[in-house]
Coordinates of C-alpha atoms in Angstrom, one line a residue:
M18 CA -70.6 13.9 70.3
P19 CA -73.0 15.0 67.4
I20 CA -74.8 18.3 67.6
T21 CA -78.6 18.4 67.9
I22 CA -80.5 20.6 65.4
G23 CA -84.0 21.7 66.1
V24 CA -86.0 22.2 62.8
V25 CA -88.6 25.0 63.1
G26 CA -91.4 25.3 60.6
P27 CA -94.7 23.8 59.4
E28 CA -95.0 20.0 59.9
D29 CA -94.6 18.9 56.3
L30 CA -91.4 21.0 55.7
V31 CA -90.0 20.0 59.1
H32 CA -90.5 16.4 58.2
R33 CA -88.7 16.9 54.9
A34 CA -85.8 18.7 56.5
V35 CA -85.4 16.1 59.3
A36 CA -85.4 13.4 56.7
V37 CA -82.7 15.1 54.6
G38 CA -80.6 15.8 57.7
T39 CA -80.9 12.2 59.0
E40 CA -79.8 10.9 55.6
M41 CA -76.7 13.1 55.7
G42 CA -75.7 12.0 59.2
G43 CA -73.4 14.0 61.5
A44 CA -76.2 15.7 63.4
V45 CA -79.3 14.6 65.4
M46 CA -82.4 16.2 63.9
T47 CA -85.3 17.1 66.2
S48 CA -88.8 18.3 65.0
L49 CA -90.0 21.6 66.3
A50 CA -93.1 21.9 64.1
Y51 CA -95.9 24.4 64.4
R52 CA -99.4 24.8 62.9
H53 CA -99.1 28.5 62.1
E54 CA -96.0 30.7 61.7
G55 CA -97.3 32.9 64.6
E56 CA -96.3 30.0 66.9
A57 CA -92.6 30.2 65.9
V58 CA -91.5 32.5 68.7
E59 CA -93.1 30.2 71.4
V60 CA -91.6 27.1 69.8
V61 CA -88.1 28.5 69.8
A62 CA -88.4 30.0 73.3
T63 CA -89.5 26.7 74.8
A64 CA -87.1 24.5 72.9
P65 CA -85.3 21.9 75.0
E66 CA -81.9 22.9 76.4
E67 CA -80.1 20.0 74.5
I68 CA -80.7 21.6 71.1
D69 CA -77.5 23.1 69.9
A70 CA -78.8 25.0 66.9
F71 CA -82.0 26.0 65.1
L72 CA -82.8 25.3 61.4
F73 CA -85.7 27.3 60.1
T74 CA -87.6 26.1 57.1
G75 CA -88.0 29.7 55.8
V76 CA -87.1 33.3 56.3
V77 CA -90.5 34.1 57.9
P78 CA -90.3 32.1 61.1
Y79 CA -86.5 32.9 61.3
T80 CA -87.2 36.7 61.2
M81 CA -90.1 36.5 63.7
A82 CA -88.0 34.5 66.2
T83 CA -84.9 36.7 65.7
D84 CA -86.9 40.0 66.1
A85 CA -88.5 38.6 69.3
G86 CA -85.0 38.0 70.8
V87 CA -85.5 34.3 71.5
V88 CA -82.8 33.0 69.2
T89 CA -79.9 32.3 71.6
R90 CA -78.2 29.5 69.7
P91 CA -76.7 29.3 66.2
S92 CA -79.5 29.6 63.6
M93 CA -80.0 29.7 59.9
Y94 CA -82.9 29.5 57.5
V95 CA -83.4 27.5 54.3
S96 CA -83.6 29.9 51.3
Y97 CA -86.1 29.5 48.5
D98 CA -83.9 30.2 45.5
G99 CA -84.5 30.6 41.8
A100 CA -84.1 26.9 41.2
T101 CA -87.1 26.2 43.5
L102 CA -89.2 28.6 41.5
L103 CA -88.0 27.2 38.2
R104 CA -89.1 23.7 39.2
A105 CA -92.5 25.0 40.1
L106 CA -92.8 26.8 36.7
V107 CA -91.9 23.6 34.8
E108 CA -94.6 21.7 36.6
L109 CA -97.1 24.5 35.9
L110 CA -96.2 24.4 32.2
R111 CA -96.6 20.6 32.2
L112 CA -100.1 21.0 33.5
G113 CA -101.0 23.6 30.9
H114 CA -101.1 26.7 33.1
D115 CA -100.2 30.2 31.9
V116 CA -96.9 31.1 33.7
T117 CA -96.6 34.6 32.1
R118 CA -99.3 35.9 34.5
I119 CA -98.2 34.9 38.0
S120 CA -97.8 36.5 41.4
V121 CA -94.9 35.5 43.6
D122 CA -94.2 36.4 47.3
T123 CA -91.2 36.2 49.6
L124 CA -88.6 35.8 46.8
R125 CA -86.5 38.8 45.7
R126 CA -87.9 40.5 42.6
A127 CA -84.5 40.4 40.8
E128 CA -84.3 36.7 41.5
V129 CA -87.8 36.0 40.1
L130 CA -87.2 38.1 36.9
E131 CA -83.8 36.6 36.3
T132 CA -85.3 33.0 36.6
L133 CA -88.0 33.8 34.1
T134 CA -85.7 35.5 31.7
E135 CA -83.3 32.6 31.7
A136 CA -86.3 30.3 30.9
K137 CA -87.1 32.7 28.0
L138 CA -90.5 33.7 29.5
P139 CA -91.9 37.2 29.5
T140 CA -91.8 39.1 32.8
D141 CA -94.0 42.2 32.1
Q142 CA -97.1 40.6 33.7
V143 CA -95.4 39.1 36.7
Q144 CA -96.1 40.6 40.1
V145 CA -93.6 40.1 43.0
L146 CA -93.9 40.9 46.7
P147 CA -90.4 40.5 48.3
Y148 CA -90.3 39.5 51.9
R149 CA -89.6 42.2 54.5
A150 CA -89.6 42.2 58.3
G151 CA -93.2 42.5 59.6
L152 CA -94.9 41.1 56.5
T153 CA -97.8 39.0 57.7
S154 CA -99.8 36.2 56.1
E155 CA -102.7 38.6 55.7
D156 CA -100.4 41.0 53.7
I157 CA -99.4 38.2 51.4
V158 CA -103.0 37.0 50.8
A159 CA -104.0 40.6 50.1
F160 CA -101.1 40.9 47.6
H161 CA -102.2 37.9 45.6
R162 CA -105.8 38.8 45.6
T163 CA -105.0 42.3 44.3
A164 CA -102.8 40.8 41.6
R165 CA -105.6 38.6 40.5
D166 CA -108.2 41.4 40.5
R167 CA -106.1 44.2 39.0
H168 CA -103.6 42.4 36.8
D169 CA -105.5 39.2 35.9
T170 CA -102.8 36.9 37.3
R171 CA -103.7 33.3 36.8
V172 CA -101.4 31.6 39.4
A173 CA -100.3 32.6 42.9
I174 CA -97.0 31.2 44.0
T175 CA -96.4 31.5 47.8
C176 CA -93.8 30.4 50.3
L177 CA -96.1 30.6 53.3
G178 CA -98.3 27.7 54.3
S179 CA -100.9 29.7 56.0
A180 CA -101.3 32.0 53.0
Y181 CA -101.6 28.9 50.7
N182 CA -104.4 27.5 52.8
V183 CA -106.4 30.8 52.3
L184 CA -105.6 31.3 48.7
E185 CA -106.0 27.7 47.4
P186 CA -109.8 27.8 47.4
L187 CA -109.8 31.2 45.6
M188 CA -107.4 30.7 42.7
H189 CA -104.8 28.2 41.5
T190 CA -102.1 28.4 44.1
V191 CA -98.7 26.7 44.3
R192 CA -96.8 26.5 47.5
L193 CA -93.0 26.5 47.1
A194 CA -91.0 24.1 49.2
P195 CA -87.2 24.3 49.6
S196 CA -85.2 21.9 47.5
R197 CA -83.2 19.1 49.0
F198 CA -80.0 20.8 47.8
S199 CA -80.9 24.0 49.7
I200 CA -81.7 22.0 52.9
R201 CA -78.5 20.0 52.7
S202 CA -76.3 23.0 52.1
T203 CA -77.9 24.9 55.0
I204 CA -77.6 22.0 57.3
Q205 CA -73.9 21.7 56.4
A206 CA -73.3 25.4 57.1
L207 CA -75.2 25.3 60.3
T208 CA -73.4 22.2 61.5
L209 CA -70.1 23.8 60.9
T210 CA -71.2 26.9 62.8
A211 CA -72.5 25.0 65.8
V212 CA -69.5 22.7 66.0
G213 CA -67.2 25.7 65.8
Q214 CA -69.0 27.1 68.8
Q215 CA -68.8 23.8 70.7
V216 CA -65.0 23.5 70.1
G217 CA -64.4 27.1 71.0
D218 CA -62.6 25.9 74.2
A219 CA -59.9 24.3 71.9
Q220 CA -59.0 27.6 70.3
V221 CA -55.3 28.5 70.4
A222 CA -54.4 31.0 73.2
L223 CA -50.9 32.6 72.9
G224 CA -49.6 34.8 75.7
L225 CA -46.8 37.4 75.6
I226 CA -45.3 38.3 78.9
E227 CA -43.0 41.3 79.3
L228 CA -40.9 41.7 82.4
P229 CA -38.2 44.2 83.4
G230 CA -35.8 41.5 84.4
P231 CA -35.4 37.7 84.8
D232 CA -37.8 35.7 86.9
D233 CA -36.8 32.2 88.0
T234 CA -40.3 31.2 89.2
L235 CA -42.2 32.3 86.0
A236 CA -42.3 28.7 84.7
A237 CA -44.0 27.5 87.9
D238 CA -46.5 30.4 87.7
V239 CA -47.8 29.3 84.3
V240 CA -48.4 25.7 85.4
T241 CA -52.0 26.7 86.4
L242 CA -52.7 27.6 82.8
G243 CA -51.6 24.2 81.5
G244 CA -49.4 25.8 78.9
S245 CA -45.8 25.7 77.8
L246 CA -43.3 28.6 78.2
A247 CA -40.5 29.7 75.9
P248 CA -38.1 32.7 76.3
L249 CA -38.1 35.4 73.6
P250 CA -35.5 38.2 72.9
G251 CA -35.9 41.5 74.7
G252 CA -37.1 40.1 78.1
R253 CA -40.3 38.7 76.7
H254 CA -41.8 35.2 77.2
L255 CA -44.2 33.2 75.0
M256 CA -46.8 31.0 76.5
V257 CA -49.0 28.6 74.6
T258 CA -52.3 27.2 76.0
T259 CA -55.9 26.8 74.9
R260 CA -58.9 29.1 75.4
G261 CA -60.6 26.6 77.7
L262 CA -57.7 26.4 80.1
L263 CA -57.2 30.2 80.0
E264 CA -60.9 30.8 80.7
Q265 CA -60.9 28.5 83.6
A266 CA -57.7 29.9 85.1
T267 CA -58.9 33.5 84.8
E268 CA -62.4 32.8 86.3
E269 CA -64.0 33.4 82.9
F270 CA -61.8 36.3 82.0
T271 CA -62.5 38.3 85.1
R272 CA -59.1 38.1 86.9
L273 CA -55.6 37.0 86.1
P274 CA -53.8 35.4 89.0
L275 CA -50.6 35.2 87.0
L276 CA -50.6 39.0 86.7
D277 CA -51.2 39.3 90.4
R278 CA -48.1 37.1 91.3
L279 CA -45.9 38.8 88.8
A280 CA -46.9 42.3 89.9
A281 CA -46.0 41.4 93.4
R282 CA -42.4 40.8 92.3
H283 CA -41.8 43.3 89.5
P284 CA -42.5 47.1 89.2
T285 CA -43.9 46.7 85.7
V286 CA -45.6 43.7 84.2
H287 CA -47.4 43.5 80.8
V288 CA -49.3 40.4 79.8
G289 CA -51.1 40.1 76.4
F290 CA -53.2 37.0 75.4
G291 CA -54.6 36.4 72.0
I292 CA -57.3 33.8 71.3
G293 CA -57.7 32.7 67.7
R294 CA -58.7 29.9 65.5
T295 CA -55.2 29.5 64.2
A296 CA -51.7 30.0 65.8
A297 CA -51.1 32.9 63.4
E298 CA -54.4 34.7 64.3
A299 CA -53.7 34.1 68.1
E300 CA -50.1 35.5 67.7
S301 CA -51.4 38.7 65.9
L302 CA -54.0 39.2 68.6
A303 CA -51.5 38.6 71.4
K304 CA -49.2 41.3 70.0
R305 CA -52.2 43.7 69.9
A306 CA -53.1 42.8 73.5
L307 CA -49.5 43.4 74.7
G308 CA -49.3 46.7 72.9
R309 CA -52.5 47.9 74.6
A310 CA -51.3 46.6 78.0
E311 CA -48.1 48.7 77.6
A312 CA -50.2 51.8 76.7
I313 CA -52.5 51.5 79.7
G314 CA -50.3 51.3 82.7
A315 CA -47.4 49.8 84.7
S316 CA -49.0 46.4 85.4
V317 CA -51.8 45.4 83.1
G318 CA -53.1 42.3 81.4
V319 CA -55.2 42.3 78.2
I320 CA -57.0 39.4 76.5
A321 CA -57.7 40.0 72.9
M322 CA -60.2 38.2 70.7
A323 CA -61.6 38.6 67.2
D324 CA -64.2 41.2 66.4
D325 CA -62.1 43.9 68.3
V326 CA -63.0 42.5 71.7
D327 CA -60.3 43.4 74.3
I328 CA -60.7 42.6 78.0
V329 CA -58.5 44.7 80.3
I330 CA -57.5 43.1 83.6
E331 CA -55.5 44.9 86.3
P332 CA -53.9 43.3 89.4
A333 CA -56.2 42.4 92.2
D334 CA -55.6 45.7 93.9
G335 CA -56.2 47.8 90.7
D336 CA -58.4 50.8 90.7
E337 CA -60.5 50.0 87.6
P338 CA -64.2 50.0 88.5
P339 CA -65.9 46.6 87.9
A340 CA -68.7 48.3 85.9
E341 CA -66.2 49.4 83.3
R342 CA -64.7 46.0 82.9
G343 CA -68.2 44.5 82.6
A344 CA -69.2 47.0 79.9
E345 CA -66.1 46.2 77.9
S346 CA -66.6 42.5 78.0
L347 CA -70.3 42.5 77.0
P348 CA -69.8 40.9 73.6
L349 CA -67.8 38.1 75.3
L350 CA -70.4 37.6 77.9
A351 CA -73.0 37.3 75.2
R352 CA -71.2 34.5 73.5
R353 CA -70.4 32.7 76.7
V354 CA -73.9 32.9 78.1
G355 CA -75.6 32.1 74.8
L356 CA -77.6 35.4 74.6
N357 CA -77.2 38.2 72.1
A358 CA -75.4 41.4 73.1
Q359 CA -78.5 43.5 72.6
T360 CA -80.4 41.4 75.2
L361 CA -77.6 41.8 77.7
A362 CA -77.5 45.5 77.1
R363 CA -81.2 45.8 77.8
L364 CA -80.8 43.6 80.9
R365 CA -78.0 45.9 82.1
E366 CA -80.5 48.8 81.9
L367 CA -83.0 46.8 84.0
V368 CA -80.3 46.0 86.6
A369 CA -79.5 49.7 86.9
D370 CA -83.2 50.4 87.7
R371 CA -83.4 47.5 90.2
P372 CA -80.1 47.3 92.0
D373 CA -81.7 45.3 94.9
G374 CA -82.6 42.4 92.7
L375 CA -85.0 41.4 90.0
T376 CA -87.4 38.5 89.2
A377 CA -88.4 36.6 86.1
H378 CA -91.5 38.8 85.9
D379 CA -89.3 41.9 85.8
V380 CA -87.2 40.5 83.0
A381 CA -90.2 39.3 81.0
E382 CA -91.8 42.8 81.3
H383 CA -88.6 44.6 80.3
L384 CA -87.7 42.4 77.4
D385 CA -91.3 41.9 76.3
V386 CA -91.0 38.1 76.4
Q387 CA -92.9 35.3 78.2
Q388 CA -92.0 34.5 81.8
R389 CA -90.7 31.0 80.8
T390 CA -88.3 32.7 78.5
A391 CA -87.3 35.1 81.2
R392 CA -86.6 32.2 83.6
R393 CA -84.4 30.6 80.9
V394 CA -82.5 33.8 80.6
L395 CA -81.9 34.1 84.3
K396 CA -80.9 30.4 84.5
R397 CA -78.3 31.0 81.8
L398 CA -76.9 34.0 83.7
E399 CA -76.9 31.9 86.9
R400 CA -74.9 29.1 85.3
A401 CA -72.4 31.7 84.0
G402 CA -71.9 33.1 87.5
I403 CA -73.5 36.4 86.6
A404 CA -76.8 36.0 88.4
T405 CA -77.2 34.9 92.1
P406 CA -80.4 33.9 93.8
I407 CA -80.7 36.1 96.9
G408 CA -84.2 35.3 98.2
S409 CA -87.9 35.2 97.2
Q410 CA -90.6 37.8 96.7
Q411 CA -93.7 37.3 98.9
Q412 CA -96.0 40.3 98.8
G413 CA -99.1 38.3 99.6
R414 CA -98.7 36.1 96.6
T415 CA -100.3 32.6 96.4
G416 CA -98.4 29.7 95.1
R417 CA -94.6 29.4 94.8
P418 CA -93.0 32.9 95.4
P419 CA -90.8 34.1 92.5
T420 CA -87.0 34.0 93.0
V421 CA -85.1 37.3 93.3
Y422 CA -81.7 37.5 91.6
R423 CA -78.9 39.8 92.0
V424 CA -77.3 40.3 88.5
N425 CA -73.8 41.6 88.0
L426 CA -73.4 43.1 84.5

């Protein structure tokens, strides 16, 4: 099933990106156009659930949405490179404009100067304003006006549509647009990232089981994991399965029934699972997991993933506090739920302050987002089994009372 990419940006650039992506095939392109970049956060926050990834037509809307914490799916932005600037310079020269006195925003200064130098153009009268987080359209307009008044620049080159609309009546202004090549390469990279996340369930999962003696029923125990079992020297056993089956059998990496059964029959049991993109990576992670399990206690299971994420699981009657396990698996929960780890960390602070339950209003106020975004966050947690509706909040309100959730992080 092809992925769906939502293209975020001004209408003309979105139309261009959608056309390029449609020509490429392999993904369904959906328009998420806005009239002003200030609407980018709202556009992303209210995007349909069926969208698998976001393609931003520039760094400005991407940074705004990312900083607001509403980007919960794979996302990339199309860069405006030196080739884009060079094409604009050639057109300006063709029309007879002086390209030695220009002001350029958003692009890196080194990139602008290198492009001009390669074109054998002087750079001493060129003014550049690189993009930085928090830079507004008003800042960009002020930069070009100052360059015109103080440095006698003849042409303003901008990457922001709203700035172009203000500057165009005041001075000759060129609005850069990403090249088809940049759009294609970004779509290709984004597609690979999104597909990789979709097929995460097919990742290889290798398990190493270490027992003090033989166990005739071990093969029957691993049937629930849908894997195959093979003996190894030294009393170890190798099990091969997939991430999806392992996640299902362990109730999303919260318990390990296999460990419970083995611990009931043996004084010591160590189980280490490694989840990787290749068999070699999974094997390396499984060895790391088994080593950590041996170091922790007599009967312990560890599930190891990339990025140094290890989830420790003890038998059902273990003494490890649930809060410690939850804290350790926060990066994993973030990937599974589709939120970033920073958002989950802030939610955990809110849960600590409101142990009796919280509403979408509480989440919106704490995360500084709109209530519709907060409701989407709670729905994601509910689908993942982390949030449970426990009632509604009346308090003399009119209309539909808000739902109260108990969240376990």
